[in-house]
mmCIF file of C-alpha atoms and ligand atoms in Angstrom:
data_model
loop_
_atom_site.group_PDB
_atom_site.id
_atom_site.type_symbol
_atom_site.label_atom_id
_atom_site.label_comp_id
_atom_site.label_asym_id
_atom_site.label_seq_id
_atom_site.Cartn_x
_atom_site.Cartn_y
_atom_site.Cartn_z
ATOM 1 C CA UNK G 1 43.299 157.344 3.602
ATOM 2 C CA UNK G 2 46.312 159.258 3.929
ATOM 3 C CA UNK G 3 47.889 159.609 7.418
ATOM 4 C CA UNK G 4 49.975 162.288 8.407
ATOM 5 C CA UNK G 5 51.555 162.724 11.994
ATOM 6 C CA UNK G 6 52.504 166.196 13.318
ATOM 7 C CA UNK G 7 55.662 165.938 15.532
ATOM 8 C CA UNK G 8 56.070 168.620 17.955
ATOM 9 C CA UNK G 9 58.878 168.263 19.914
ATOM 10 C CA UNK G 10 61.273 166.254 18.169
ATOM 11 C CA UNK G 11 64.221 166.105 20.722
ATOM 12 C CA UNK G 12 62.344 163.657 22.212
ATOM 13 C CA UNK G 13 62.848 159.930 20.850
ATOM 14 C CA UNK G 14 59.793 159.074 20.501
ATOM 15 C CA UNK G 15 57.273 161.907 19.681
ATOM 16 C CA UNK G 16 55.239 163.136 22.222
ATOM 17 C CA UNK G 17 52.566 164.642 19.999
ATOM 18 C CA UNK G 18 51.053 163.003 17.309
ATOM 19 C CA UNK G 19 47.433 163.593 15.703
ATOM 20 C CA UNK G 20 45.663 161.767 13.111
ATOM 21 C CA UNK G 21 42.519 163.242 11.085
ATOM 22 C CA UNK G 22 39.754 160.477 10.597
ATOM 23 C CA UNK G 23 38.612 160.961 7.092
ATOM 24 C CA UNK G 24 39.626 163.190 4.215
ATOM 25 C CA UNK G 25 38.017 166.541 4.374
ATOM 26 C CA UNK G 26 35.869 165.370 1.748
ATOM 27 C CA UNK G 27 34.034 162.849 3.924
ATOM 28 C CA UNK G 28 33.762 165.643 6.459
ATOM 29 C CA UNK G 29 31.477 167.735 4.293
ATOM 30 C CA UNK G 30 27.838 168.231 5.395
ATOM 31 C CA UNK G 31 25.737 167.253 2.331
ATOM 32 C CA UNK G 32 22.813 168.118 5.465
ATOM 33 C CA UNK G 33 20.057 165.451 4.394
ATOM 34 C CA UNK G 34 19.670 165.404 7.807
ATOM 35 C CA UNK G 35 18.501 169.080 8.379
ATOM 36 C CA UNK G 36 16.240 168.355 5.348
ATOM 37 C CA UNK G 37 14.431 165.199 6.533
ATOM 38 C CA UNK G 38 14.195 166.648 10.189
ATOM 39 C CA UNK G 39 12.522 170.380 8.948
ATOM 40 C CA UNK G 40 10.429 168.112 6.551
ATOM 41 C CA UNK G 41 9.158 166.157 8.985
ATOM 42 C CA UNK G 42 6.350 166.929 12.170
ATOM 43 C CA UNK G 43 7.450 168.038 14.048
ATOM 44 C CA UNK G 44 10.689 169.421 12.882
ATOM 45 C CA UNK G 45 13.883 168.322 14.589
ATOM 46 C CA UNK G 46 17.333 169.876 13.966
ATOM 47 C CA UNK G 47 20.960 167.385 15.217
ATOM 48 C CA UNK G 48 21.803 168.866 17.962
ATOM 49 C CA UNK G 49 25.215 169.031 16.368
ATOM 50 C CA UNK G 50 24.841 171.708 14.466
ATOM 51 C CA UNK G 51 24.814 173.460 17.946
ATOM 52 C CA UNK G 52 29.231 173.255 17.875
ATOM 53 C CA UNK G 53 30.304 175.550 15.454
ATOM 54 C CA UNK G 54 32.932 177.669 17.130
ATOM 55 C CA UNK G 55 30.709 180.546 18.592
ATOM 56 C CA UNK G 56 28.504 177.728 20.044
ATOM 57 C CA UNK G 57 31.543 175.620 21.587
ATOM 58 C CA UNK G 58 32.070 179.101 23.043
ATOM 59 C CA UNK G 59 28.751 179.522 24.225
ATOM 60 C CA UNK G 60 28.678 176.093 25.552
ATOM 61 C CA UNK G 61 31.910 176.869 27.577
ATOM 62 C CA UNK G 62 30.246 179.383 28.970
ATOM 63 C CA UNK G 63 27.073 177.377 29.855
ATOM 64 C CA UNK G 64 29.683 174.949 31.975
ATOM 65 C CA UNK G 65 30.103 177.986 33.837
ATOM 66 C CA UNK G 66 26.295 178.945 34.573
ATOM 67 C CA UNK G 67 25.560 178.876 38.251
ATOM 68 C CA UNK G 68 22.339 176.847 36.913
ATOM 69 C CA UNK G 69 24.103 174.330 35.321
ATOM 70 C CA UNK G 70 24.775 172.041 38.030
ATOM 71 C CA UNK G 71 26.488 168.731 35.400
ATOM 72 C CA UNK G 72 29.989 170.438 34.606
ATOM 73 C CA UNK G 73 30.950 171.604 38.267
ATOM 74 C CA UNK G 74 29.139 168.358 39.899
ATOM 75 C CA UNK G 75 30.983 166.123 37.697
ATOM 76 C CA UNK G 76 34.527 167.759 38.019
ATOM 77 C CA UNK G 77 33.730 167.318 42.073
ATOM 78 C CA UNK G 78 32.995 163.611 41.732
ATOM 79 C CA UNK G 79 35.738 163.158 39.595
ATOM 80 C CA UNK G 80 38.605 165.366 42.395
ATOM 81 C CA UNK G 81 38.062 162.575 44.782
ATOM 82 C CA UNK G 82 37.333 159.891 42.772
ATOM 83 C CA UNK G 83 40.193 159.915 40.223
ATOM 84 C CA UNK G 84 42.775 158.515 42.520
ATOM 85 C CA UNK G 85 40.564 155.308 42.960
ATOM 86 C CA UNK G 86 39.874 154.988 39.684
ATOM 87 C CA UNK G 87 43.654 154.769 38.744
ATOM 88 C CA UNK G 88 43.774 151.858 41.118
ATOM 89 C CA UNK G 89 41.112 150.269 39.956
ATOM 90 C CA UNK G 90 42.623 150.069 36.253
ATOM 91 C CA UNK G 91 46.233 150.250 36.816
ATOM 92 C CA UNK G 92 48.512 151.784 33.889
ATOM 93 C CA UNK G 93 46.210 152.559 30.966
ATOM 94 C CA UNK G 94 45.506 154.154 27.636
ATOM 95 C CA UNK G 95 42.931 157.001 28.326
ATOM 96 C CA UNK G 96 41.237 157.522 25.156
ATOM 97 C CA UNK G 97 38.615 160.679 25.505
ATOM 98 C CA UNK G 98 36.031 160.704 23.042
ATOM 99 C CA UNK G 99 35.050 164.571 23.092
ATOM 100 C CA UNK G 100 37.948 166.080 24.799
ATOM 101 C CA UNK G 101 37.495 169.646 24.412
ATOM 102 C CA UNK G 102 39.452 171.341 26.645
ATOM 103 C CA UNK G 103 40.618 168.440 28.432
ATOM 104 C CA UNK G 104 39.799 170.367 31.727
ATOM 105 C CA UNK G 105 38.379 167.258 33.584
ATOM 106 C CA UNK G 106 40.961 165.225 32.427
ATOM 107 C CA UNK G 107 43.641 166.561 33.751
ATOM 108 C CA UNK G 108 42.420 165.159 37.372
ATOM 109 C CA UNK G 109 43.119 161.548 35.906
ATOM 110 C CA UNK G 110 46.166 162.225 34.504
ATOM 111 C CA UNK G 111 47.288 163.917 37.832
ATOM 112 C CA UNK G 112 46.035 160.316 39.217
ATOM 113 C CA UNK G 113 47.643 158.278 36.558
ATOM 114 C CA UNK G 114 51.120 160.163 36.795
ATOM 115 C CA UNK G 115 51.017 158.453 40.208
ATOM 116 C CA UNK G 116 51.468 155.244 38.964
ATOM 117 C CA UNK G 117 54.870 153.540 37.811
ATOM 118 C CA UNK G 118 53.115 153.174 34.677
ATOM 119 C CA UNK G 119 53.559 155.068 30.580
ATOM 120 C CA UNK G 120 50.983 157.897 30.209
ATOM 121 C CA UNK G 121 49.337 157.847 27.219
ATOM 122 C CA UNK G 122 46.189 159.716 26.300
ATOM 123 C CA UNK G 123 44.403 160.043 22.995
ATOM 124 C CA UNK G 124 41.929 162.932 23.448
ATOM 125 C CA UNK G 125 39.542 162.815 20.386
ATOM 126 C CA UNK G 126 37.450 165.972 19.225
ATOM 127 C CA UNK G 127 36.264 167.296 16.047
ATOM 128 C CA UNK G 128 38.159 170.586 16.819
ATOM 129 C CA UNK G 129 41.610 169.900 15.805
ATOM 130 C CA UNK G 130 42.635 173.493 17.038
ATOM 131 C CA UNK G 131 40.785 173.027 20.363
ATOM 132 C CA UNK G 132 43.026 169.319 20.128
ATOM 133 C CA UNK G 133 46.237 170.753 20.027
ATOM 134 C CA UNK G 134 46.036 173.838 22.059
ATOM 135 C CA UNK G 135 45.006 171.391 24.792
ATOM 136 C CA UNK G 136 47.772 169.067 23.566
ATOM 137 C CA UNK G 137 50.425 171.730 24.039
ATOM 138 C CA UNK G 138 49.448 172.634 27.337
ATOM 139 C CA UNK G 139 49.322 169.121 28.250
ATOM 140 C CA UNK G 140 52.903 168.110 27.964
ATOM 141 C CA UNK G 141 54.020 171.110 29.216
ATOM 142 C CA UNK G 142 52.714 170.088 32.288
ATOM 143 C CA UNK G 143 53.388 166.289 32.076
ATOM 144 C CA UNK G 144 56.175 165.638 30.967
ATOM 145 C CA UNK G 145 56.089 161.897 30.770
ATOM 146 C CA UNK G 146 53.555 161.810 28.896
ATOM 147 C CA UNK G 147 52.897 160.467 25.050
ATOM 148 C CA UNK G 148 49.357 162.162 23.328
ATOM 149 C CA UNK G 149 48.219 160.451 19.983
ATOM 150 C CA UNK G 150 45.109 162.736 19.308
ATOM 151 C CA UNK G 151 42.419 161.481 17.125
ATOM 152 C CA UNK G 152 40.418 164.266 15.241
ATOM 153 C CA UNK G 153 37.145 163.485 14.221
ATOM 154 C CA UNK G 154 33.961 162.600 15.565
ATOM 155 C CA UNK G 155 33.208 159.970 18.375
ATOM 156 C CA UNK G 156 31.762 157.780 15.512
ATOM 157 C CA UNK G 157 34.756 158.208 13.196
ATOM 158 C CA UNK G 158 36.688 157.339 16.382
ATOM 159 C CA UNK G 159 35.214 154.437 17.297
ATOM 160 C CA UNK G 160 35.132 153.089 13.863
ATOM 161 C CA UNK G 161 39.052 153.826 13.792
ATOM 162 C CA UNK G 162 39.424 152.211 17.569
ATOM 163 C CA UNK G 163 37.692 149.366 16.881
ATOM 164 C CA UNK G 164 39.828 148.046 14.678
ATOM 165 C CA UNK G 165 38.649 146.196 11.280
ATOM 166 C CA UNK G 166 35.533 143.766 11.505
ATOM 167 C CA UNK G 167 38.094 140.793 12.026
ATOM 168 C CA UNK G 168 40.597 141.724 14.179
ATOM 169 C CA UNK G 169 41.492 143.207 17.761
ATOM 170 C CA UNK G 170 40.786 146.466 18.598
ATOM 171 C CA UNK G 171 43.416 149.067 17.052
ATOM 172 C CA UNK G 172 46.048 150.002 20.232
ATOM 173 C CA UNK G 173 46.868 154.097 20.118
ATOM 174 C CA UNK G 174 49.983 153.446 22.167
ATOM 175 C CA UNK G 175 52.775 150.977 21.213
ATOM 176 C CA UNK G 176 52.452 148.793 24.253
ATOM 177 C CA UNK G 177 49.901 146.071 23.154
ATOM 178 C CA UNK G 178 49.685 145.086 26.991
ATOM 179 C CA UNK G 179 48.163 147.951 28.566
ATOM 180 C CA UNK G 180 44.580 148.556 29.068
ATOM 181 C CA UNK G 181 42.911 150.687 27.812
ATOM 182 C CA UNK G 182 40.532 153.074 29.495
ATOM 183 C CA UNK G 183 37.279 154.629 27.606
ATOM 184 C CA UNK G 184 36.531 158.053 28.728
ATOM 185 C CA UNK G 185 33.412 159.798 28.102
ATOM 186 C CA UNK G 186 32.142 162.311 30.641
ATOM 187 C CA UNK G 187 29.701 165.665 30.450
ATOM 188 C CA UNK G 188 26.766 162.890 30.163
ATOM 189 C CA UNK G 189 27.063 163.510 26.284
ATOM 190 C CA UNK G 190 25.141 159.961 26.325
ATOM 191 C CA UNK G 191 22.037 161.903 27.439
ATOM 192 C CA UNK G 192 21.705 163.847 24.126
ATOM 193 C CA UNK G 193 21.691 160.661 22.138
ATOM 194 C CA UNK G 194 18.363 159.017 21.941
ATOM 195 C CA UNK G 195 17.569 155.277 23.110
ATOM 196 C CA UNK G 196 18.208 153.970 19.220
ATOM 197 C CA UNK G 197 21.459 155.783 19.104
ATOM 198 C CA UNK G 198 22.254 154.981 22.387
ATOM 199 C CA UNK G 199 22.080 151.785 21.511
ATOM 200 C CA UNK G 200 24.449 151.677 18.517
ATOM 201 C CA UNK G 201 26.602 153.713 20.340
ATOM 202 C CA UNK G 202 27.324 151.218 23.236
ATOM 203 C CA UNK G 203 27.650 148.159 20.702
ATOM 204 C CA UNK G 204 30.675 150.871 19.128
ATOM 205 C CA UNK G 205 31.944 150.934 22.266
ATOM 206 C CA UNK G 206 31.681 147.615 23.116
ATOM 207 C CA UNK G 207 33.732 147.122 19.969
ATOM 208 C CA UNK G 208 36.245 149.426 20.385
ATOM 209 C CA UNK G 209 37.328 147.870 23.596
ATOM 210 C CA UNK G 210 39.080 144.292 24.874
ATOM 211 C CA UNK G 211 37.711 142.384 27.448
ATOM 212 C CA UNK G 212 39.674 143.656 30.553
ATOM 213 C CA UNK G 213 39.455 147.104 28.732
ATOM 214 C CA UNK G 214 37.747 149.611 30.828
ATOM 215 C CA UNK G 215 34.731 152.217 30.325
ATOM 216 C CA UNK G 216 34.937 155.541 32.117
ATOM 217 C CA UNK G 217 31.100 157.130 32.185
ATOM 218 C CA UNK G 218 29.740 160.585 33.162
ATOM 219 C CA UNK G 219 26.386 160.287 33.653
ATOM 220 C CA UNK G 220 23.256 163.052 34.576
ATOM 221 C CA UNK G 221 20.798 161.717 36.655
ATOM 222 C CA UNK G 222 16.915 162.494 37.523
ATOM 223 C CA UNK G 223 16.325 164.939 39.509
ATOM 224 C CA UNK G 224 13.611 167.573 40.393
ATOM 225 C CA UNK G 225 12.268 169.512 37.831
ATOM 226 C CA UNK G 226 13.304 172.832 39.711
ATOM 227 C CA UNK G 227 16.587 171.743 39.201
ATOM 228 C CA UNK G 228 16.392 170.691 35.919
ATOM 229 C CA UNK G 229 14.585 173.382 34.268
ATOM 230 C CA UNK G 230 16.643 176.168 35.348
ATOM 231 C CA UNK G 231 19.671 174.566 34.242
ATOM 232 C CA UNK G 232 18.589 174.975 30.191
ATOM 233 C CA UNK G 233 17.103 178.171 30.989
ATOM 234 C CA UNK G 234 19.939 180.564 32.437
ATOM 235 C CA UNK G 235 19.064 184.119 33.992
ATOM 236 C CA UNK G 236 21.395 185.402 31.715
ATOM 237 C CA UNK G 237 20.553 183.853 28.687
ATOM 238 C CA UNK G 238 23.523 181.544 27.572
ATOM 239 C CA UNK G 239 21.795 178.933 27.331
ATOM 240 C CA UNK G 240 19.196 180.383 24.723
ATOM 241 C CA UNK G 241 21.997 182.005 22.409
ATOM 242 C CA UNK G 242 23.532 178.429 22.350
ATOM 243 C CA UNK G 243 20.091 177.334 20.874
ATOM 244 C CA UNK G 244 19.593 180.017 18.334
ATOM 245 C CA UNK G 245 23.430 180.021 17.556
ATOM 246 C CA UNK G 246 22.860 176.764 15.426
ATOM 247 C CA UNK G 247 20.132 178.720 13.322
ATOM 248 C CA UNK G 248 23.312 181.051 12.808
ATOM 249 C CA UNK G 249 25.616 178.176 12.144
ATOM 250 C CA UNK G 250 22.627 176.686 9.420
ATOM 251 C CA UNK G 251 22.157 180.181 7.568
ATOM 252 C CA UNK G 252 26.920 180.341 6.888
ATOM 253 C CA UNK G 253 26.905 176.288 6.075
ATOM 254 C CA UNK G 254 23.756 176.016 3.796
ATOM 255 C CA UNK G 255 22.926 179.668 2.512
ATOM 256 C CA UNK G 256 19.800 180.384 4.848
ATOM 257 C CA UNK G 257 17.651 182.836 5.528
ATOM 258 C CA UNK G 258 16.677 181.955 8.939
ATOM 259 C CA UNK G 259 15.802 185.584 11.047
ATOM 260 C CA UNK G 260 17.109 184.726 14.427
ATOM 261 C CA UNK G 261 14.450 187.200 15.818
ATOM 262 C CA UNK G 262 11.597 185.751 14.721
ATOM 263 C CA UNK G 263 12.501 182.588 17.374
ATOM 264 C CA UNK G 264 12.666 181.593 20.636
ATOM 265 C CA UNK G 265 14.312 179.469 22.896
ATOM 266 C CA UNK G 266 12.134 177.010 25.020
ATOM 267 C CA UNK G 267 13.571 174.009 27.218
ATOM 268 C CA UNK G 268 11.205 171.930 29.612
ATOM 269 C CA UNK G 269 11.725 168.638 31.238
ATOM 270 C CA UNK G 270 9.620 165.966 29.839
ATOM 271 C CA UNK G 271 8.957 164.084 33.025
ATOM 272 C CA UNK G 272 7.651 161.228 31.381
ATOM 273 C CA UNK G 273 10.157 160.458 28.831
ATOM 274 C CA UNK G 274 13.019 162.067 31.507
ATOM 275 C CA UNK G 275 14.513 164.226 29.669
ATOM 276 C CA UNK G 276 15.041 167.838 28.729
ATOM 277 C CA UNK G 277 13.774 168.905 25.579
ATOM 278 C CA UNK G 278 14.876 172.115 23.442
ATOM 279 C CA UNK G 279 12.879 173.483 21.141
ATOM 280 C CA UNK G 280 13.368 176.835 18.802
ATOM 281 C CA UNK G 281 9.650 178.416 18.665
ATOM 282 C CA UNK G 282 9.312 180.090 15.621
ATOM 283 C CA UNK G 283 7.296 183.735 16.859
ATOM 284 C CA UNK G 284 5.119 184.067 13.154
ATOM 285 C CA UNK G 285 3.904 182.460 10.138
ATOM 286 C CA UNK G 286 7.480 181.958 7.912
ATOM 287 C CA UNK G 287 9.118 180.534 4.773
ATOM 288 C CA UNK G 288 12.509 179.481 5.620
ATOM 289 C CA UNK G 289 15.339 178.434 2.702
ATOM 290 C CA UNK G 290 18.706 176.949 2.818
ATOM 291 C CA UNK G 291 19.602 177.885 -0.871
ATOM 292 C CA UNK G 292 22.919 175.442 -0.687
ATOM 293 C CA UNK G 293 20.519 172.118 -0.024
ATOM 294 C CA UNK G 294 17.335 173.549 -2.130
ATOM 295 C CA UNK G 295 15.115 173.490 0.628
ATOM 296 C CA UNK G 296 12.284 175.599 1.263
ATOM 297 C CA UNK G 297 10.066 175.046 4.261
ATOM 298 C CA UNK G 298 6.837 176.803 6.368
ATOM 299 C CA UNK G 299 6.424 177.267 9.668
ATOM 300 C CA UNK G 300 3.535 178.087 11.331
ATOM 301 C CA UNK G 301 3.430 180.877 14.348
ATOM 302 C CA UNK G 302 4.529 178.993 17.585
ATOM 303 C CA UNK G 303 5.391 175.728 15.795
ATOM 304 C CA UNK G 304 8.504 174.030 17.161
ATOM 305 C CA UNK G 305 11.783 172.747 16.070
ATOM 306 C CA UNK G 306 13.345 170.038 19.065
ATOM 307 C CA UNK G 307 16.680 171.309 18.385
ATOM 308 C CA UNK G 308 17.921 168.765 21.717
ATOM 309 C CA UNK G 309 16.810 166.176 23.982
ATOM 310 C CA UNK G 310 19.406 165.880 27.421
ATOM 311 C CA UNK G 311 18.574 162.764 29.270
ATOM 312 C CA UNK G 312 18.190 162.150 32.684
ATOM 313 C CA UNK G 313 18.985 158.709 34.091
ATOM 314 C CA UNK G 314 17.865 156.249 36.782
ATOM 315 C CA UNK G 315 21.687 154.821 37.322
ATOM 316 C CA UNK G 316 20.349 150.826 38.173
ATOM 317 C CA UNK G 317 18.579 150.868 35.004
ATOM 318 C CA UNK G 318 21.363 152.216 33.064
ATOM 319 C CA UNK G 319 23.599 150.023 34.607
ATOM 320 C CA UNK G 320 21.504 146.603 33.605
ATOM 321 C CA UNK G 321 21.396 148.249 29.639
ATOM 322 C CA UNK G 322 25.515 148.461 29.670
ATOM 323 C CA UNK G 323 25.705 144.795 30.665
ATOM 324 C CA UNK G 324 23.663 143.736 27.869
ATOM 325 C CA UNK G 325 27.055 145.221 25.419
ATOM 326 C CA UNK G 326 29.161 143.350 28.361
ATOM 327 C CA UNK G 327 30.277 146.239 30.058
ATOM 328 C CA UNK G 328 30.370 145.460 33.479
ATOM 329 C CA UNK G 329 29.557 148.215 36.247
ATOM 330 C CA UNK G 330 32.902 148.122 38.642
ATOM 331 C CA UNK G 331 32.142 150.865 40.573
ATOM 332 C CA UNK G 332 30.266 154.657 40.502
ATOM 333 C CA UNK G 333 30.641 157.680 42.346
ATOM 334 C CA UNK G 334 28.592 160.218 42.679
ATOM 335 C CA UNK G 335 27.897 163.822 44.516
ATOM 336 C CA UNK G 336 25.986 164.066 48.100
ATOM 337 C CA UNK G 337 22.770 165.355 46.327
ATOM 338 C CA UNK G 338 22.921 161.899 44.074
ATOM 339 C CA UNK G 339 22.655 164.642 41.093
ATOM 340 C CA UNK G 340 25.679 162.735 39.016
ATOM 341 C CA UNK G 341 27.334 159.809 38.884
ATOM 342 C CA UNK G 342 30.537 158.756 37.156
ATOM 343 C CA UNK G 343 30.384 155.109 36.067
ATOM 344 C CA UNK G 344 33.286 152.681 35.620
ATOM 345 C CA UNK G 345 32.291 149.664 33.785
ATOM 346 C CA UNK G 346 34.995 146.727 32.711
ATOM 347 C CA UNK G 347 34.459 144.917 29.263
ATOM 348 C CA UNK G 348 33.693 141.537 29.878
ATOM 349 C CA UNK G 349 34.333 138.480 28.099
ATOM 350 C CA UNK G 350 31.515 137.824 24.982
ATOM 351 C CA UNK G 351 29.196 135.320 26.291
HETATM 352 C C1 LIG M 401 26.709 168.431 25.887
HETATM 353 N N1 LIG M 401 25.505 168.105 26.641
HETATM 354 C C2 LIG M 401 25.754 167.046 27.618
HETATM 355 C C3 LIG M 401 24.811 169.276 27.224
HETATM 356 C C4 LIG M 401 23.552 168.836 28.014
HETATM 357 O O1 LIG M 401 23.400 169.265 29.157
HETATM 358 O O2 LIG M 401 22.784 168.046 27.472
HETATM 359 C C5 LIG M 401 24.424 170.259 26.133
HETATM 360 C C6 LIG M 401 23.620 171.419 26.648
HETATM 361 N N2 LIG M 401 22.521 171.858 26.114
HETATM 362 C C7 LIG M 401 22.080 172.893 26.783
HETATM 363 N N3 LIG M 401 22.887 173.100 27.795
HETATM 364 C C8 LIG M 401 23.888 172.200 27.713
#
């Protein structure tokens, strides 16, 4: 694979920018057999990735902003007070953000880290490159000590690319072999993968980190269901465009024909299996084609597509799955209510 580096301010001696695409654009191409075997099957699923196109990474910007939605604000709370102690937990570190976005929440650890006598060097990671360096930009501005080396891609691409290759150490982002590195994911992302994924996801991570590394965790926990249930279905309706938006998104990638007015959005909690489903309820009898993948498909009136699932999680019993990839709960934090928690978690030594 090619790498190319992107050096924005070159006064400096060192640059302070660089970003590397993960994969050609080639290998970044949707061939969608996934959309085919999940509207083949029953009941019909849809990746809930097909949700981040760029009016539904607007729409879900917006959704941070809901009064219902309780994770973005609760989280960025936790994380005012808590990023100070965090810093001192870890020391100097590499903060590597898989999902970065906007880097919003970040910021509050780098204000943290900055305190240190230690290099700052983050590598935010997101499969927007623009969102990447628009945040980038911004980002030294502010800090000026500090060194980005952006990854864009997805979080599997990335973890692939920090984990080094099956033999060897995981692959450092910053020149200094010495410093830790610290593995940020917040938002609870984890909660829209599902227990199998979870799984391969923490052995990635697991991977992609040294023992003495460290594991930085946002995490939604259970909670009533009048909590929940308002929070994926907004009085104003955000939350419901975001859901259709990726029938939208389907129709420009793969040629469809899907009539976003002949669905609707529907979100419950699942109290047995914790966790917030979201389904697209298609309101009549229908044919539906994506001409690009040759697929053809029925629906009947009021059957479902689970477009999401958003779990909720008991904290102990998360904690006890994490050791099991040795990562080794330091310390959480969470809000009064007990509605969040951000985890830190240290990678052990392999047994
Ligand atoms: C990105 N993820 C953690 C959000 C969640 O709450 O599961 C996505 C979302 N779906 C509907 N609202 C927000």
């Amino acid at each position: 694979m090619t790498t190319f580096y992107e050096v924005v301010n070159q006064s400096q001696p060192q640059p302070r920018f660089q970003y590397i695409p993960l994969g050609t654009p080639d290998q970044t191409v949707d061939h969608g057999e996934d959309v085919i075997q999940g509207l083949s099957q029953v009941p019909k699923t849809l990746p809930c990735r097909y949700f981040y196109d760029d009016q539904g990474s607007l729409l879900f910007e917006q959704i941070c902003t809901l009064p219902e939605y309780y994770p973005t604000r609760t989280e960025r709370r936790i994380l005012t007070t808590a990023a100070a102690e965090i810093a001192e937990f870890t020391g100097g570190c590499e903060l590597v953000e898989l999902g970065s976005g906007s880097s919003s929440k970040t910021r509050l650890l780098l204000d943290a880290y900055s305190q240190l006598a230690a290099p700052l060097h983050y590598c935010p990671i997101d499969v927007s490159g623009g969102m990447l360096k628009t945040s980038a930009l911004e980002l030294l501005d502010q800090y000026p000590q500090l060194h980005i080396c952006g990854r864009v891609g997805t979080y599997e691409q990335a973890l692939v690319n920090l984990s080094g290759d099956s033999l060897g150490e995981p692959t450092r982002v910053i020149s200094d072999p010495d410093l830790p590195r610290l593995l940020i994911f917040l938002g609870s992302t984890i909660g829209n993968l599902d227990a199998v994924t979870l799984q391969k996801f923490l052995l990635q991570v697991q991977q992609a980190l040294r023992p003495g590394d460290y594991f930085l965790l946002g995490v939604d926990l259970q909670k009533s269901i009048e909590i929940l249930e308002p929070a994926y279905n907004d009085a104003q309706g955000i939350t419901a465009a975001f859901n259709l938006n990726c029938l939208r998104h389907l129709n420009w990638r793969f040629n469809g024909n899907f009539d976003l007015s002949q669905f609707a959005h529907w979100a419950f909690y699942n109290t047995a299996a914790n966790q917030i489903e979201m389904h697209l309820r298609s309101l009549v009898s229908q044919t539906v084609t994506l001409q690009t993948l040759n697929f053809r498909g029925a629906l009947a009136a009021a059957e479902t597509i689970q477009t999401e699932i958003s779990r909720k999680f008991d904290l102990p019993t998360l904690k006890t799955e994490l050791q099991a990839y040795q990562l080794q709960p330091l310390h959480s934090w969470t809000d009064p209510q007990h509605w969040f928690a951000l985890l830190l978690c240290q990678r052990s030594i392999s047994a």
